[in-house]
Coordinates of C-alpha atoms and ligand atoms in Angstrom, one line a residue:
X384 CA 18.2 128.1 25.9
X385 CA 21.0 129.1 23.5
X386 CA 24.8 127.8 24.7
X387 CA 26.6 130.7 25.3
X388 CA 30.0 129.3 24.0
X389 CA 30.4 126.7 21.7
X390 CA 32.4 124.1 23.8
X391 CA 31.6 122.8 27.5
X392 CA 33.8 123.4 30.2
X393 CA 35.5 121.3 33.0
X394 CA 34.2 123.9 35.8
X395 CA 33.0 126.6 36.4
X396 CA 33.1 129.4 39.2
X397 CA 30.3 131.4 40.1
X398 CA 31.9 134.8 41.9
X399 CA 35.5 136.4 41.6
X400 CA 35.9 137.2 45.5
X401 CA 39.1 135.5 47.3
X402 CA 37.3 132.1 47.4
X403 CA 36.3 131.7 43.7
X404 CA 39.6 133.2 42.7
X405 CA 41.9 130.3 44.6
X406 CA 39.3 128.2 43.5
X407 CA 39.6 128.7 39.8
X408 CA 43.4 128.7 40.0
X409 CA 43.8 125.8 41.6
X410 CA 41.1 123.6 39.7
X411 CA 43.1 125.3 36.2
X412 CA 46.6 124.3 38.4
X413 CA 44.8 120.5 38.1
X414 CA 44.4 120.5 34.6
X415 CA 40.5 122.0 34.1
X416 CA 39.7 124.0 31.7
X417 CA 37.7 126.7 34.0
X418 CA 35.8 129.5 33.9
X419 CA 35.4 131.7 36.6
X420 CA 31.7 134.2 36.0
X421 CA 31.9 137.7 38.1
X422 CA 29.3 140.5 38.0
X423 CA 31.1 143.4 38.5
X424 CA 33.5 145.1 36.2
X425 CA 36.6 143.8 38.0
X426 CA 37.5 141.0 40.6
X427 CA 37.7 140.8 44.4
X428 CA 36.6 144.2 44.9
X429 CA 36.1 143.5 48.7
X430 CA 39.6 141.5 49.1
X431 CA 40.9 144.9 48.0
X432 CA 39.6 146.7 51.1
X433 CA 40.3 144.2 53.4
X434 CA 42.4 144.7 56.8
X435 CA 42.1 148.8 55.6
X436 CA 43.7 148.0 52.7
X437 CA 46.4 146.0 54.5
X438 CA 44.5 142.6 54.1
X439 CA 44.9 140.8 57.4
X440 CA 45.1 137.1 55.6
X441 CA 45.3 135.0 57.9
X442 CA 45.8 134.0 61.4
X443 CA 49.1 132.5 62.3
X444 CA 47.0 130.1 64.8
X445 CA 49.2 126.8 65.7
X446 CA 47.3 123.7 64.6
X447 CA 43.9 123.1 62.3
X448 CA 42.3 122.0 66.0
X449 CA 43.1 125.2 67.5
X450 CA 42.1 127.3 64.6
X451 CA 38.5 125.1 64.0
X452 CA 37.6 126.2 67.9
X453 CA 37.4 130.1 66.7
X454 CA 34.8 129.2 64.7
X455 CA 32.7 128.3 67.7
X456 CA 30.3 125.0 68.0
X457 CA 30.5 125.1 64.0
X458 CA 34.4 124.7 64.1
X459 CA 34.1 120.9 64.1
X460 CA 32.5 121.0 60.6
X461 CA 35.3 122.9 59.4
X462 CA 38.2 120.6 60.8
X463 CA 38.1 118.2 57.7
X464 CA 38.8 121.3 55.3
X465 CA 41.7 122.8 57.4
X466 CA 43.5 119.7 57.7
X467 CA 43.9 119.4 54.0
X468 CA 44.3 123.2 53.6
X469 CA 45.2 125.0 57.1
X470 CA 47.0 128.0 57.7
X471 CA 51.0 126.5 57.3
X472 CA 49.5 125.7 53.9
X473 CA 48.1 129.0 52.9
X474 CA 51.4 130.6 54.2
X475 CA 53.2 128.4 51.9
X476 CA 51.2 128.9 48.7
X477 CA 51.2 132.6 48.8
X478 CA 55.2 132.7 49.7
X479 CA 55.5 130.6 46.3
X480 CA 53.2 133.1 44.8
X481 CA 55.7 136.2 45.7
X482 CA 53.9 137.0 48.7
X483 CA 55.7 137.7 51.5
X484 CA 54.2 137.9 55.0
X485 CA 54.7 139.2 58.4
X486 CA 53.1 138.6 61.6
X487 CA 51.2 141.5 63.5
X488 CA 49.8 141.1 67.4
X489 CA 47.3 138.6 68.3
X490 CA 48.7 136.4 65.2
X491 CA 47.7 138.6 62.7
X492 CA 49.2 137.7 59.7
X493 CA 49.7 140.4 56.8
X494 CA 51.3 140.9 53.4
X495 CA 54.9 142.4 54.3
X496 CA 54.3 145.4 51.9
X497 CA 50.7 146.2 53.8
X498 CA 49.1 145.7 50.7
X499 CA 46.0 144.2 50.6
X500 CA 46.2 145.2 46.3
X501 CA 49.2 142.9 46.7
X502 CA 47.2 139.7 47.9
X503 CA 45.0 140.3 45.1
X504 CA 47.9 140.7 42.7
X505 CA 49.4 137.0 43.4
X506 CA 45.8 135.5 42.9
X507 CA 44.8 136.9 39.7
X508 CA 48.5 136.4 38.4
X509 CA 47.5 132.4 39.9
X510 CA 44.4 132.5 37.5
X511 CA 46.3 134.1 34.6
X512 CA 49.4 131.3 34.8
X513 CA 46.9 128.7 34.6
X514 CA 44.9 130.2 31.9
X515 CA 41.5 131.1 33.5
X516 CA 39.2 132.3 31.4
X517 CA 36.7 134.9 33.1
X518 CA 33.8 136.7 32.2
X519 CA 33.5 139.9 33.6
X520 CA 29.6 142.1 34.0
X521 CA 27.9 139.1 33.9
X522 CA 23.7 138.7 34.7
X523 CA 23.2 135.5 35.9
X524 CA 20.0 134.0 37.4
X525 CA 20.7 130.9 38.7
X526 CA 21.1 127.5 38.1
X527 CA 19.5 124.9 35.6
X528 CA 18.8 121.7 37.0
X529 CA 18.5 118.6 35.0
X530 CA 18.0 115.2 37.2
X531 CA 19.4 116.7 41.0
X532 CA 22.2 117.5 39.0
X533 CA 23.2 121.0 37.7
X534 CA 23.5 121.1 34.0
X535 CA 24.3 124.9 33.2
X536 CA 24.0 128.6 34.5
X537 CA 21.7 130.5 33.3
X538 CA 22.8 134.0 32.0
X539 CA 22.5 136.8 29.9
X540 CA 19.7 135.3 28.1
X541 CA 21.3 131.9 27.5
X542 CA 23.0 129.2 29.8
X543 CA 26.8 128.3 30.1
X544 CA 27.8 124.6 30.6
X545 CA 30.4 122.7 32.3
X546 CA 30.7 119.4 34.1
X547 CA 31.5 121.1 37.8
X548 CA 30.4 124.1 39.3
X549 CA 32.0 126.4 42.2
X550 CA 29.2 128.9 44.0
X551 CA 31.5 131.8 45.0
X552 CA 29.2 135.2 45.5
X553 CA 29.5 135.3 49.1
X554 CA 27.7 137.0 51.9
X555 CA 25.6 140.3 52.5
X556 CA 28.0 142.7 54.0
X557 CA 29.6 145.7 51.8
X558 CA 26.9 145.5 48.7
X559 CA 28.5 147.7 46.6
X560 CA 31.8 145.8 46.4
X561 CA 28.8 143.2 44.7
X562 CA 28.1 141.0 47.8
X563 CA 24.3 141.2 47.7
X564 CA 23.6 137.4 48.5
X565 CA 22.8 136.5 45.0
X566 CA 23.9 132.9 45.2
X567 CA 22.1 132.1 48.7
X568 CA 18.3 133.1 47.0
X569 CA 19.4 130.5 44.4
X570 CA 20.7 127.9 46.7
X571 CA 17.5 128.8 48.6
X572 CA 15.9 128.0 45.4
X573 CA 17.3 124.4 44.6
X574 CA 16.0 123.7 48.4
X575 CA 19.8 123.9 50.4
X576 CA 18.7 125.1 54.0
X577 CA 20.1 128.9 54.1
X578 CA 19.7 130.6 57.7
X579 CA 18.7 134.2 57.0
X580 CA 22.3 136.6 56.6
X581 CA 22.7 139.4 59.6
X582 CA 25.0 142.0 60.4
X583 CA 28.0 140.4 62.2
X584 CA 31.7 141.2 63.0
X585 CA 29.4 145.3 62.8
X586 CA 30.1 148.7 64.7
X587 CA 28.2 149.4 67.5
X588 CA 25.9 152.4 67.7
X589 CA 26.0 154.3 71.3
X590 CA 23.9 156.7 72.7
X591 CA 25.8 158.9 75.1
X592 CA 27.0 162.1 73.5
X593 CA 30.5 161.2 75.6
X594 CA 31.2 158.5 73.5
X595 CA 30.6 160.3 70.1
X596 CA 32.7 163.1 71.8
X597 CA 35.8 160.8 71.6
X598 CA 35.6 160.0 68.1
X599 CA 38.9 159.3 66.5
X600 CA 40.5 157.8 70.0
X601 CA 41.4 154.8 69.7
X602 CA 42.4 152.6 73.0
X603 CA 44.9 149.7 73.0
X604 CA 44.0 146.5 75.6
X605 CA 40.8 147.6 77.4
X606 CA 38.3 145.6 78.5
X607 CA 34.5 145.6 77.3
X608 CA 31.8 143.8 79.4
X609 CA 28.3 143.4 78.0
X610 CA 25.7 144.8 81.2
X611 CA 21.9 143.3 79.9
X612 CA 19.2 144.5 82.2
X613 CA 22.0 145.8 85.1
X614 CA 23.5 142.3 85.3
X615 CA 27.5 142.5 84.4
X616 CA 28.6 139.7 81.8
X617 CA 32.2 137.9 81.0
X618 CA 34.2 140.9 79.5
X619 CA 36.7 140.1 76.7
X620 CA 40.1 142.3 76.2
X621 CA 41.7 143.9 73.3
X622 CA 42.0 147.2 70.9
X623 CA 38.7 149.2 70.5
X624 CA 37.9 152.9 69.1
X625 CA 35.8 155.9 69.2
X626 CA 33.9 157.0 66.2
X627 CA 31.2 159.7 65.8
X628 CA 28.5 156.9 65.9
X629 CA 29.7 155.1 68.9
X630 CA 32.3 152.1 68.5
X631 CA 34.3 150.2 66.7
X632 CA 37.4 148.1 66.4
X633 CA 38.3 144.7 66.8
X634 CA 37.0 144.5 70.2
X635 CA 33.8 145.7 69.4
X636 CA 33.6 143.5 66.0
X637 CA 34.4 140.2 67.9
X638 CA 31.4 141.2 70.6
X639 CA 29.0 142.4 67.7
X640 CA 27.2 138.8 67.7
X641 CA 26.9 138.6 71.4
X642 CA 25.6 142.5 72.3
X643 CA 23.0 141.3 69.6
X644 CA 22.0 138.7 71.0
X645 CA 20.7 140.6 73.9
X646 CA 20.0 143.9 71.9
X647 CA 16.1 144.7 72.0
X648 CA 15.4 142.3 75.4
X649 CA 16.2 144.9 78.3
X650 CA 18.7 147.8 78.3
X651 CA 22.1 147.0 76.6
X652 CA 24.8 148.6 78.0
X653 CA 28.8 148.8 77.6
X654 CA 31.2 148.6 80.2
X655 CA 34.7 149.8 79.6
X656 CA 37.3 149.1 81.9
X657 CA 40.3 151.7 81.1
X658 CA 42.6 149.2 83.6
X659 CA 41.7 145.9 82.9
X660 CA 45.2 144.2 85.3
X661 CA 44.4 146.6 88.0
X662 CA 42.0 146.7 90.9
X663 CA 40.2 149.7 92.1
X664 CA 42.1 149.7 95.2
X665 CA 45.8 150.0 92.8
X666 CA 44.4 152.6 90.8
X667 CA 43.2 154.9 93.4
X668 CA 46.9 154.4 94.9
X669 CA 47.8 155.9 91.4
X670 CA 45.6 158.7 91.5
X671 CA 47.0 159.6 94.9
X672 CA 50.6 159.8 93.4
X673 CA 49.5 161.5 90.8
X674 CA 47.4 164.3 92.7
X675 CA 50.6 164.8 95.0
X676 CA 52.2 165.9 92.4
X677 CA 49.6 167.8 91.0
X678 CA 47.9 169.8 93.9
X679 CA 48.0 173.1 92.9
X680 CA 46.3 172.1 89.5
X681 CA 42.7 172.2 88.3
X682 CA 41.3 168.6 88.0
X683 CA 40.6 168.8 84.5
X684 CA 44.4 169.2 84.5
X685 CA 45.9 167.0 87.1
X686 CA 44.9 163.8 85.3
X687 CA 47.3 163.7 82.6
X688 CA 49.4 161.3 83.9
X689 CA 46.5 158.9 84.6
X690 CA 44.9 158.6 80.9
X691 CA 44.8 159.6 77.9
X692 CA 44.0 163.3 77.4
X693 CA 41.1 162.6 75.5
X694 CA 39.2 160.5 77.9
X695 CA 40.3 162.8 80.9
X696 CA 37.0 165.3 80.3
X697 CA 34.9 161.6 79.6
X698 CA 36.0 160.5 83.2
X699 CA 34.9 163.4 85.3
X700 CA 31.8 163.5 83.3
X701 CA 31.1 160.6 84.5
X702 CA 32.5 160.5 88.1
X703 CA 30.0 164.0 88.1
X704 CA 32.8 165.9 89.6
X705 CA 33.5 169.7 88.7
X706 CA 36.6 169.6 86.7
X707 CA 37.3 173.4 87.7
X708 CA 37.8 172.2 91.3
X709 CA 41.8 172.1 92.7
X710 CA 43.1 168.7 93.3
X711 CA 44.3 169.7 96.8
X712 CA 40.4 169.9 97.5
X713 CA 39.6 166.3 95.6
X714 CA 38.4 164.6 98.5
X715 CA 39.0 160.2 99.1
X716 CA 35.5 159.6 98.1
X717 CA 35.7 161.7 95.0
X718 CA 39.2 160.2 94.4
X719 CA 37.6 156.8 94.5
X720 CA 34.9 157.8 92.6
X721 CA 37.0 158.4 89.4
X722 CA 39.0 154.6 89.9
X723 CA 35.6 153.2 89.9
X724 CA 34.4 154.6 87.2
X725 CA 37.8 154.1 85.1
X726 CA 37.1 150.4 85.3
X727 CA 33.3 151.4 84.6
X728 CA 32.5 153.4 82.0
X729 CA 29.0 152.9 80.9
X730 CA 27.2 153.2 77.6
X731 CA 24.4 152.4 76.6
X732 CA 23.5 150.5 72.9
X733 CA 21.2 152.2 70.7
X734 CA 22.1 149.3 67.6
X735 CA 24.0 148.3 64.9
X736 CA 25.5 149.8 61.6
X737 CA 24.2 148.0 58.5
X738 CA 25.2 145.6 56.3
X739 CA 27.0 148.5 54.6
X740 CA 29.7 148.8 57.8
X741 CA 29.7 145.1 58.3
X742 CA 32.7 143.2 57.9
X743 CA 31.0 139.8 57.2
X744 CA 27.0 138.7 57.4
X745 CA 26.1 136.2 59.8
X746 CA 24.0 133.4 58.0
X747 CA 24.2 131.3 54.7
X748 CA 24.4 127.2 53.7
X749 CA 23.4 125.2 56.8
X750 CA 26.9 123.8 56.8
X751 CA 25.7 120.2 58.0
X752 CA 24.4 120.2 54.1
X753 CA 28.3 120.3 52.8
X754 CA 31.0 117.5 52.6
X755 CA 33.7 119.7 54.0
X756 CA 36.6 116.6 52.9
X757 CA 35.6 118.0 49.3
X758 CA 33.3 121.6 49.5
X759 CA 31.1 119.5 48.1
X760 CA 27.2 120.0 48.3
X761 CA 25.0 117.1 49.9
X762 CA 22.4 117.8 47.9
X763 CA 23.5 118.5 44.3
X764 CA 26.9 116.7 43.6
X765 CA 28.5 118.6 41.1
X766 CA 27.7 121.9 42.5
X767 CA 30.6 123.2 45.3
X768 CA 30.0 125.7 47.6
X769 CA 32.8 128.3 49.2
X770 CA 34.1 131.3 51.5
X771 CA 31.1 133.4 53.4
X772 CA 28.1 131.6 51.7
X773 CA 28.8 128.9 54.3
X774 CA 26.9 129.7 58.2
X775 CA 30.2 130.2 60.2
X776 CA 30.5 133.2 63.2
X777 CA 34.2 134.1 63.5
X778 CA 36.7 136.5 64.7
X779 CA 38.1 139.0 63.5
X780 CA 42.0 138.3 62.8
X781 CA 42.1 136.9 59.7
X782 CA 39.7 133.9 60.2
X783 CA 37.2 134.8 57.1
X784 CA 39.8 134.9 54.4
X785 CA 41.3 131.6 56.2
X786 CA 38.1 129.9 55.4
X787 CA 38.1 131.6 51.6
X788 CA 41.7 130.0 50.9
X789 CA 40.6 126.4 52.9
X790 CA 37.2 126.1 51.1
X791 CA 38.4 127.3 48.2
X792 CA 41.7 125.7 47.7
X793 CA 39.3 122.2 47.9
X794 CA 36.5 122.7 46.2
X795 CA 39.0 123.7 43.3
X796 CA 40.7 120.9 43.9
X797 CA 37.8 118.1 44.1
X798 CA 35.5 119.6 41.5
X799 CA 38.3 119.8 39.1
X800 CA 39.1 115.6 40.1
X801 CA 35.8 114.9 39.2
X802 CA 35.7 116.8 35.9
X803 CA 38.7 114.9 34.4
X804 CA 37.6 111.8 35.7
X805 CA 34.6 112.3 34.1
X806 CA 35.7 113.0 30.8
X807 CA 33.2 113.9 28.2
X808 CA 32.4 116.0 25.6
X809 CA 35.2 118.3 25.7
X810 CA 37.2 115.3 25.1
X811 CA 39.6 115.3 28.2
X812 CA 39.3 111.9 29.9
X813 CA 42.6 112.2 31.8
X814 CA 44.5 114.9 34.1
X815 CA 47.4 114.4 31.8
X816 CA 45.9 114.6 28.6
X817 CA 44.3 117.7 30.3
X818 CA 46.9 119.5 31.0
X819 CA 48.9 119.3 27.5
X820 CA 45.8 120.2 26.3
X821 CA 45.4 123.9 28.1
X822 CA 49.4 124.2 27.7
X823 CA 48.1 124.6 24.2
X824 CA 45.5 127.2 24.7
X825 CA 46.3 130.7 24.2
X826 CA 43.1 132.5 25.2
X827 CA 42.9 133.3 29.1
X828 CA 40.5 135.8 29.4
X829 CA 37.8 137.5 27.6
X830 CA 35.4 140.2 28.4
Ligands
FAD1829 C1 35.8 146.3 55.2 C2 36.1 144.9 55.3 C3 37.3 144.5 55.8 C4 37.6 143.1 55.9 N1 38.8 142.8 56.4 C5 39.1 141.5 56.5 C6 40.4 141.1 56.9 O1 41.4 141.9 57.1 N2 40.7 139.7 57.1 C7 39.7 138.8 56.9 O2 39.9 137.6 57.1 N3 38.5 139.1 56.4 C8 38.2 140.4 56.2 N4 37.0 140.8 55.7 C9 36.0 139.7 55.3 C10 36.4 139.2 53.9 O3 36.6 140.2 53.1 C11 35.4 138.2 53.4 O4 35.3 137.1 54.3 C12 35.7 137.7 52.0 O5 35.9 138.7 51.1 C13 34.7 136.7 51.5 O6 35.2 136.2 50.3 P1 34.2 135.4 49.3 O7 35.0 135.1 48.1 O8 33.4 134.4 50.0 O9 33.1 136.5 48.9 P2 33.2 138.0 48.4 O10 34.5 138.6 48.7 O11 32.0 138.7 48.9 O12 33.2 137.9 46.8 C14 32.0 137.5 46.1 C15 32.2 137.8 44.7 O13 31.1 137.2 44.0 C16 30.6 138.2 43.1 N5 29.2 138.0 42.9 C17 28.2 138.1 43.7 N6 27.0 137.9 43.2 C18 27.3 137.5 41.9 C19 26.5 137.1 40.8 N7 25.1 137.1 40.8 N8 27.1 136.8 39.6 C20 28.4 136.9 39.5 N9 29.2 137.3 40.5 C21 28.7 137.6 41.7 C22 30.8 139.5 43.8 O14 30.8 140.6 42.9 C23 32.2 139.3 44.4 O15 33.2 139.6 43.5 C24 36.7 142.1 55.6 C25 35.4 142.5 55.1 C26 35.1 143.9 54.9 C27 33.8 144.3 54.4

């Protein structure tokens, strides 16, 4: 196979998503001479979307400990990384990089301009400073292998060399922004353990024609319990909304994983609970307030006061009242009716949106086959592997670009230590004479 350029270099990164781009930087930062490989025609197209084009980047969640738990049973693999690299960290490089932030509810943490083009912005400047080179359109397809060691990347007819390399290309979800799992068939390939990618953090499809009805409403801290074959699960609270498919929102994200787990083995239903802090018995003493001050009215009418406007026709739907029928005529048992079905609203799950609508893919590395002190690969030990190729579940909230910047920031770190320790053929056998060296360069990009 023909070398593609002339000279080796230190490392290289495979994917320009938000983990391959702090990557890059920061193994240039060190003194490597990098390049950083991307398929499409332009970097971090998915970054660029992110948090609806606000860019929710991380969570501003206390200690590494606290913010490993999120992550579930896997969290404990993760601790290591986000002890060198946690969220104070991240905080601190992008406010050095002219980013500043603000905190939103549930820790949210955001770029203070809502810009998610902004985020972007600082990293690519990060590369640029530190004299990246990258390769945009590439066809790559896969790795050579010399000796359990990787010795090039094969592409566009030839193969490109360097003494490190960063696996970048991330998960399944959004394909078009050029997330299509690429790097897990290879990894899959060289014999890493890779668990199959599914939807997650994905939109719920409903059935009932009450739901789609709603579409566009959007409902601040209700409550959402999963009801498998009749039998009422642990509910979780937050912000959820209607949309002409069923559901959707942070709410609904979060429970994705667990509806799906039960999805296909018995009924699946959703039960919404409009007044999650109060009891049946409080909210039919509201509903008596209200109708005494609303006798004379219709029902569909006399429920303003109780919910939204919206949800008012959803309600006696569901109670199966007549909404033409006076309020002076409601009678107690009717009245209770509608509290008990405020804190019960049933639908029933018909599945899931695509990969298309999902926010991340479950699946990827077996993470028990990376040294998460480094990023570093178990089983080939100059390969590195970062951001949503690795098998985490998370949140929503910021906690998938968190692990982008952790894994990222280290394996950029580490694989660039190793090239300059390493030395070689370009010639750089030290960090320092490394670094004089790329203050010399001129080139930091070609196409
Ligand atoms: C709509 C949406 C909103 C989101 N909002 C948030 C949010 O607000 N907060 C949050 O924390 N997370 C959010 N996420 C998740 C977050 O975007 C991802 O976790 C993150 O982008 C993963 O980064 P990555 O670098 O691992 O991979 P990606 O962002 O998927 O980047 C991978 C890169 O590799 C390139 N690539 C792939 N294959 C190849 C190949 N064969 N050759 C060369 N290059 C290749 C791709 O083109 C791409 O540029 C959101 C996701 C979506 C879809």
């Amino acid at each position: 196979m023909t070398d593609i350029f002339s000279e080796p270099f230190d490392v290289i990164v495979i994917g320009g998503g938000p983990s391959g781009m702090m990557a890059a930087g920061r193994a240039a930062e060190m003194g490597a001479r990098v390049l950083l490989l991307e398929k499409n025609e332009s970097l971090g197209k998915k970054l660029r979307i992110t948090g609806g084009g606000r860019c929710n980047l991380t969570n501003a969640t206390a200690d590494a400990r606290k913010m490993a738990e999120k992550f579930g049973d896997k969290g404990k693999f993760l601790l290591p990384a986000l002890a060198r690299f946690g969220v104070e960290a991240t905080l601190d490089f992008f406010h050095q990089h002219e980013l500043p932030t603000k905190v939103e509810g549930e820790n949210r943490v955001f770029p203070a301009s809502d810009r998610a083009d902004d985020v972007w912005g600082a990293l690519v400047q990060y590369m640029f400073s530190h004299k990246v080179v990258i390769q945009y359109d590439v066809r790559i397809d896969g790795f050579a292998i010399e000796d359990g060691r990787v010795i090039g990347v094969k592409m566009n007819g030839g193969v490109v060399r360097a003494k490190q390399y960063i696996l970048a290309t991330g998960g399944k979800s959004k394909p078009e922004t050029g997330s299509t799992g690429d790097g897990l068939a290879w990894l899959s390939a060289l014999g890493h353990t890779v668990i199959e990618p599914d939807t997650a953090l994905v939109p719920i499809t409903i059935q009932d024609p009450w739901v789609r009805n709603l579409q566009g409403t959007s409902l601040q801290k209700v409550k959402l319990s999963i009801v498998h074959k009749g039998e009422k699960r642990k509910g979780f609270e937050g912000k959820m909304l209607f949309t002409h498919f069923g559901v959707s929102g942070p709410l609904v994200l979060n429970m994705s994983r667990l509806v799906r787990e039960r999805f296909g083995k018995g009924k699946t239903e959703l039960s919404l609970d409009l007044f999650p802090h109060t009891d049946s018995a409080g909210l039919d003493l509201r509903l008596l307030d209200i109708f005494a001050k609303n006798v004379n009215k219709k029902l569909k009418n006399g429920l303003d006061d109780f919910t939204l406007p919206s949800l008012i026709g959803a309600l006696i739907e569901l109670s199966e009242l007549d909404s033409e029928k006076p309020v002076r005529e409601i009678t107690r048992k009717e009245r209770l009716l509608l509290s008990l079905v405020a804190k019960d609203m049933r639908m029933t799950v018909s599945g899931f949106l695509g990969f298309q609508k999902a926010i991340v893919s479950s699946g990827g590395v077996d993470v028990k086959e990376v040294d998460f002190k480094t990023m570093r690969s178990r089983r080939y030990p100059n390969l590195f592997l970062v951001g949503d190729i690795l098998d985490f579940n998370r949140p929503s909230g910021g906690y998938s670009l968190q692990i982008c910047w952790t894994t990222g920031r280290l394996a950029g770190e580490n694989a660039a230590a190793s090239a300059l320790v390493e030395g070689g053929p370009s010639g750089r056998s030290s960090m320092h004479q490394a670094r004089s060296e790329r203050d010399e360069r001129s080139e930091f990009r070609i196409m």
